[in-house]
Short mmCIF file of C-alpha atoms and ligand atoms in Angstrom, two decimals:
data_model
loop_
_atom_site.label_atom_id
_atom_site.label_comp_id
_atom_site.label_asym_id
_atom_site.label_seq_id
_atom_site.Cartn_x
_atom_site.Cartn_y
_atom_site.Cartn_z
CA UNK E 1 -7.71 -2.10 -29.03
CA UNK E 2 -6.12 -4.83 -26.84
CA UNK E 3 -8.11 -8.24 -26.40
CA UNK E 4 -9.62 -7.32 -23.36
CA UNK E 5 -11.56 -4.99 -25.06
CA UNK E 6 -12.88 -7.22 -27.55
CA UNK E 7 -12.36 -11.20 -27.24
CA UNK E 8 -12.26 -11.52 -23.31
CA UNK E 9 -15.29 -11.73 -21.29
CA UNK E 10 -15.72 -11.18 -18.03
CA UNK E 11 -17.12 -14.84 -15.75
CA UNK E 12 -19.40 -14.71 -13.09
CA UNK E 13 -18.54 -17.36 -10.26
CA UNK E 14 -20.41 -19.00 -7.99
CA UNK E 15 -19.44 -18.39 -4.51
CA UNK E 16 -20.90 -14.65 -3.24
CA UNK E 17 -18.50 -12.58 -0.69
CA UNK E 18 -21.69 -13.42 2.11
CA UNK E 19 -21.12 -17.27 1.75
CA UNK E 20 -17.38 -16.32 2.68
CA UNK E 21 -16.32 -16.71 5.92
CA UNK E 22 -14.36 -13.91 6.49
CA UNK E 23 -14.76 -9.95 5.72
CA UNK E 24 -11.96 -9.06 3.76
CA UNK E 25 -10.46 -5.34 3.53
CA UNK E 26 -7.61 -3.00 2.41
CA UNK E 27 -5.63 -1.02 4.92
CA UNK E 28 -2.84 0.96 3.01
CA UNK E 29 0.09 2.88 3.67
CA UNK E 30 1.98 4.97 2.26
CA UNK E 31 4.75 6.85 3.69
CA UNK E 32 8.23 8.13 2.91
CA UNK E 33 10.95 5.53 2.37
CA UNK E 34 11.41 5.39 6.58
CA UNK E 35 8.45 6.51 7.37
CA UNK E 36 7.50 3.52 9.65
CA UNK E 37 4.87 1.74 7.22
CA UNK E 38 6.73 -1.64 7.04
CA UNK E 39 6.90 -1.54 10.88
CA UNK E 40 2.94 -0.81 11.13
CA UNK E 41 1.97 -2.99 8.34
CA UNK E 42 3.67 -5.94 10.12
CA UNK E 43 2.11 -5.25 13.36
CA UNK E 44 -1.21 -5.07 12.26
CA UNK E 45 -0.66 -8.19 10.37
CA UNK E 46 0.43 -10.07 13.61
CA UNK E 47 -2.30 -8.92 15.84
CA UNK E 48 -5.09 -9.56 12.65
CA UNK E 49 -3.31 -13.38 12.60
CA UNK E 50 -3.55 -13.74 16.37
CA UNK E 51 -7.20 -12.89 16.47
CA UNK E 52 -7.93 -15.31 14.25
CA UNK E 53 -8.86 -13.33 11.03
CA UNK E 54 -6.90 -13.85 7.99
CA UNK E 55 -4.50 -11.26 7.23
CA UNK E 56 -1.74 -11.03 4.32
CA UNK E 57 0.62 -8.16 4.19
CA UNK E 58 1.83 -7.15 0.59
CA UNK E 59 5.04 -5.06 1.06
CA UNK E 60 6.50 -2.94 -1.91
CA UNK E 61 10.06 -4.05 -1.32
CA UNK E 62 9.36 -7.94 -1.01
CA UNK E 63 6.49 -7.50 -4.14
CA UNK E 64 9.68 -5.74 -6.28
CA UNK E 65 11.39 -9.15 -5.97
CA UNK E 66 8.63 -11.23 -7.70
CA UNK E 67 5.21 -10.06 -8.64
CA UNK E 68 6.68 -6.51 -9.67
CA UNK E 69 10.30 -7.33 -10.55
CA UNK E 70 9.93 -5.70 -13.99
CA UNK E 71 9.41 -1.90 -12.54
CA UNK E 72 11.86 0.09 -11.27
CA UNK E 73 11.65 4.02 -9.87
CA UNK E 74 10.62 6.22 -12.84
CA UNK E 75 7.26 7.82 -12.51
CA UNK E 76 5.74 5.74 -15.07
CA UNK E 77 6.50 2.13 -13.01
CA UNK E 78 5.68 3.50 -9.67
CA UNK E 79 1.93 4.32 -11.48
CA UNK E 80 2.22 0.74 -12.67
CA UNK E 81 3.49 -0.66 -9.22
CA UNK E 82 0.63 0.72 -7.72
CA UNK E 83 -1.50 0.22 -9.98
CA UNK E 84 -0.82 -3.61 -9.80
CA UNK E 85 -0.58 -3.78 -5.64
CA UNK E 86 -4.38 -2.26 -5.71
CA UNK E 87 -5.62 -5.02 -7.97
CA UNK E 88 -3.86 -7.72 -6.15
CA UNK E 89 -4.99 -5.90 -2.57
CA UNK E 90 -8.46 -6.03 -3.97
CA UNK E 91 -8.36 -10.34 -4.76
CA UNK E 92 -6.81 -10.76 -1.44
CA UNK E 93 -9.40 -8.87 0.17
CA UNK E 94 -12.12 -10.31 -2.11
CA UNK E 95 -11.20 -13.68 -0.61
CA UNK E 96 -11.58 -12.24 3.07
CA UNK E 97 -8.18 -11.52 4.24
CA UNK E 98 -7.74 -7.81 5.32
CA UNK E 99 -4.70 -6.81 3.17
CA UNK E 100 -1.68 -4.89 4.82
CA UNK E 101 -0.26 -3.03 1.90
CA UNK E 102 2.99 -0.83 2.66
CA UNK E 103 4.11 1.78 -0.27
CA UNK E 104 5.34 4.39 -0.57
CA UNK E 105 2.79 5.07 -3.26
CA UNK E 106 3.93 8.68 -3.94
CA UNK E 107 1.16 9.70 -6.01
CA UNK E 108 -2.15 11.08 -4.94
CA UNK E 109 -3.96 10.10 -8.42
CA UNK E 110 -2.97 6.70 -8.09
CA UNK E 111 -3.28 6.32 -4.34
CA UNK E 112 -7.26 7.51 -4.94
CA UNK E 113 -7.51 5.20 -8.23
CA UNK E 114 -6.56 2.02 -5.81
CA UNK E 115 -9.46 3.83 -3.40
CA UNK E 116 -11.86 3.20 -6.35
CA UNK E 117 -10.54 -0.31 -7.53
CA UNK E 118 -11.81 -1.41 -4.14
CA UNK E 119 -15.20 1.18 -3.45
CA UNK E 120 -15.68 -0.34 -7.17
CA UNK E 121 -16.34 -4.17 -5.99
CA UNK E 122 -17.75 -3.58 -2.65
CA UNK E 123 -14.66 -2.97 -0.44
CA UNK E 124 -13.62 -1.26 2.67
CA UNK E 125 -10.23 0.68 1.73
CA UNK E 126 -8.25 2.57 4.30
CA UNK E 127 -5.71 5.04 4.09
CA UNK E 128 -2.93 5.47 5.94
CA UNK E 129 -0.60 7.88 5.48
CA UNK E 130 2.35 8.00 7.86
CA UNK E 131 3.52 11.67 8.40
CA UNK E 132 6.79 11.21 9.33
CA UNK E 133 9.23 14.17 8.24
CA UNK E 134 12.06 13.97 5.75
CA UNK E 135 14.42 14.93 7.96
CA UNK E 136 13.73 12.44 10.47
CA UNK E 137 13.75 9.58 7.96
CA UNK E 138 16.80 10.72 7.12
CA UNK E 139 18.22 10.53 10.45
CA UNK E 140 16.96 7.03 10.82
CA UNK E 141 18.36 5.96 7.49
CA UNK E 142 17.96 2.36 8.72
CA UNK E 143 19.18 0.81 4.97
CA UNK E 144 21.08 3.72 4.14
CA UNK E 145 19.84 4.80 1.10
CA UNK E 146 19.71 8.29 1.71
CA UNK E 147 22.87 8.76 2.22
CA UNK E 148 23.37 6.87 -1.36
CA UNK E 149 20.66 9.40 -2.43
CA UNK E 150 22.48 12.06 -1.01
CA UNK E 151 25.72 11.00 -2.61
CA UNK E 152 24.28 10.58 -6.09
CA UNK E 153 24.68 6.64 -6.07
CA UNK E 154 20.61 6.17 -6.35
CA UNK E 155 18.80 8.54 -8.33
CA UNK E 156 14.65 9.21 -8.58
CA UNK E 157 15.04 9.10 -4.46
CA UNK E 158 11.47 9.80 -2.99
CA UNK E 159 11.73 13.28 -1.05
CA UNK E 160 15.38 13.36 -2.47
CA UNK E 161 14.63 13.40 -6.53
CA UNK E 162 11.91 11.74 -6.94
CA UNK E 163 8.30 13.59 -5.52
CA UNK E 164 6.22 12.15 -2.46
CA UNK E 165 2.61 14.27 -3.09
CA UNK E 166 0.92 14.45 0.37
CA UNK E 167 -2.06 12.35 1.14
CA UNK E 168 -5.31 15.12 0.94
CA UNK E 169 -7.81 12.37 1.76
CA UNK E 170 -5.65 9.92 4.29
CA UNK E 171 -8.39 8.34 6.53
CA UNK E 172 -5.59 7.81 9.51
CA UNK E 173 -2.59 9.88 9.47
CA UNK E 174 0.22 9.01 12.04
CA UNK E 175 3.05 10.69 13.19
CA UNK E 176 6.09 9.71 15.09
CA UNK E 177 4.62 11.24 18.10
CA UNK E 178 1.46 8.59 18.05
CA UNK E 179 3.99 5.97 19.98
CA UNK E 180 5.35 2.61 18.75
CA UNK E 181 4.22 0.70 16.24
CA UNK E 182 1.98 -2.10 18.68
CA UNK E 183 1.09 1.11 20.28
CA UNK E 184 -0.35 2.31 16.76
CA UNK E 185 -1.49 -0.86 15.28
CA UNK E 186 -4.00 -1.42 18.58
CA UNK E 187 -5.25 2.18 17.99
CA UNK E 188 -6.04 1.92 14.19
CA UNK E 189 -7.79 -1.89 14.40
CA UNK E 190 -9.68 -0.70 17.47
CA UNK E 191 -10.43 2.62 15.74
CA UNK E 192 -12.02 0.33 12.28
CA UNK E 193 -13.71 -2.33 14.16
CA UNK E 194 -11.46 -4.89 13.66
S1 LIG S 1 6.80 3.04 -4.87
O1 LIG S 1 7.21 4.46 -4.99
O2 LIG S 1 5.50 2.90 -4.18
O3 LIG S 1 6.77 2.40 -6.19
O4 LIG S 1 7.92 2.33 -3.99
P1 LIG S 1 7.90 0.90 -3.25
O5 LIG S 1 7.45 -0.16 -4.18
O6 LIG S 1 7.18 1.03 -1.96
O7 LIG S 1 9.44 0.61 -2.99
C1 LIG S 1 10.13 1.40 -2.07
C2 LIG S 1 11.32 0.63 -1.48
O8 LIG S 1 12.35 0.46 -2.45
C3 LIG S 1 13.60 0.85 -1.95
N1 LIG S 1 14.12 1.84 -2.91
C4 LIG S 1 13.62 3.06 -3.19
N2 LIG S 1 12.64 3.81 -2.65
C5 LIG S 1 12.38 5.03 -3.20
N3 LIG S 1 13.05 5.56 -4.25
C6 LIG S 1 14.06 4.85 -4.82
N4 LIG S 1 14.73 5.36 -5.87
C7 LIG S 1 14.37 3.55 -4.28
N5 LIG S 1 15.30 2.60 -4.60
C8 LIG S 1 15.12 1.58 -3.77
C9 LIG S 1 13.41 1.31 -0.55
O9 LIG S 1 13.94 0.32 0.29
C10 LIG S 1 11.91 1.41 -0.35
O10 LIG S 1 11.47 0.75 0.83
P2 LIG S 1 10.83 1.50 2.13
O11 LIG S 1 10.24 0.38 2.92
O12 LIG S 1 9.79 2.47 1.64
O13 LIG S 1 11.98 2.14 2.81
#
């Protein structure tokens, strides 16, 4: 067994989420490499900030230079990179801030385990998956990494070698026909209230 089961114990604190004084939440996305969720996640984040409610955005490519620079693209450390991004998502929105997440998060079992780690503590956890189609982030290829895909210079490429399992429970899906991202981000806070 590893300590956790044995010699640590869990401490109850003293502040309750009610004494806080913000609600916090998780709105997630996950998407195709292109796909638009960096684009959303940062306009929600901006319009959450200039209401006045706290807001943090955790994005997988700025997490895989610090908090997650261990994990790389197999299977096994995208499980862990989610995995990880949930838990932190769920002490950020503990504390009040609704949490942008944006990852690709190509896996439905782990996508619905980060569902639980919140539903488990008491909080609101959104899904957003952003139905954009391979070809079309493709033809954006705005770092150009399919066409490094393509060429064989990255391997265990979402949608190239690497699988992207559809959302089956999204809560929001959003397609490229749904407008620009401000357009989108007003739609999806007015849509949850916030
Ligand atoms: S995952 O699958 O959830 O663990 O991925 P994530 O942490 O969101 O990281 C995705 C970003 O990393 C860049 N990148 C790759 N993506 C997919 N597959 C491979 N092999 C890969 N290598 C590097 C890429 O810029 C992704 O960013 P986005 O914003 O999704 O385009």
């Amino acid at each position: 067994p590893v300590a956790h089961d044995t010699n640590v114990v869990w401490q109850d604190t003293k502040v309750t989420r009610e004494q806080r004084a913000y609600r916090g939440a998780t709105i997630w996305m996950t998407g195709l490499s292109g796909s638009g969720k960096s684009s959303l996640a940062i306009e929600l984040e901006r319009r959450l900030v200039a209401s006045g409610q706290p807001a943090y955005l955790l994005d997988g490519d700025n997490l895989r230079h610090g908090l997650n620079a261990d994990l790389g693209f197999s299977d096994d450390d995208r499980r862990e990179n989610i995995r990880r991004t949930a838990e932190v998502a769920a002490l950020f929105a503990d504390s009040g801030a609704v949490v942008l997440v944006s990852l690709i998060s190509p896996f439905e079992q782990e996508r619905q385990r980060a569902r639980e780690i919140h539903e488990a503590k008491g909080l609101p956890f959104h899904e957003v998956f952003l139905d954009t189609p391979l070809a079309e982030c493709e033809a954006r290829d705005a770092k150009g990494l399919y066409a490094k895909a393509r060429a064989g210079e990255i391997t265990q490429f979402t949608g190239i070698d690497s699988p992207y399992e559809r959302p089956e429970n999204a809560d929001i899906v959003v397609t490229p026909a749904d407008g620009t991202p401000a357009d989108t981000a007003a739609a999806i806070l007015r849509n949850l209230g916030l």
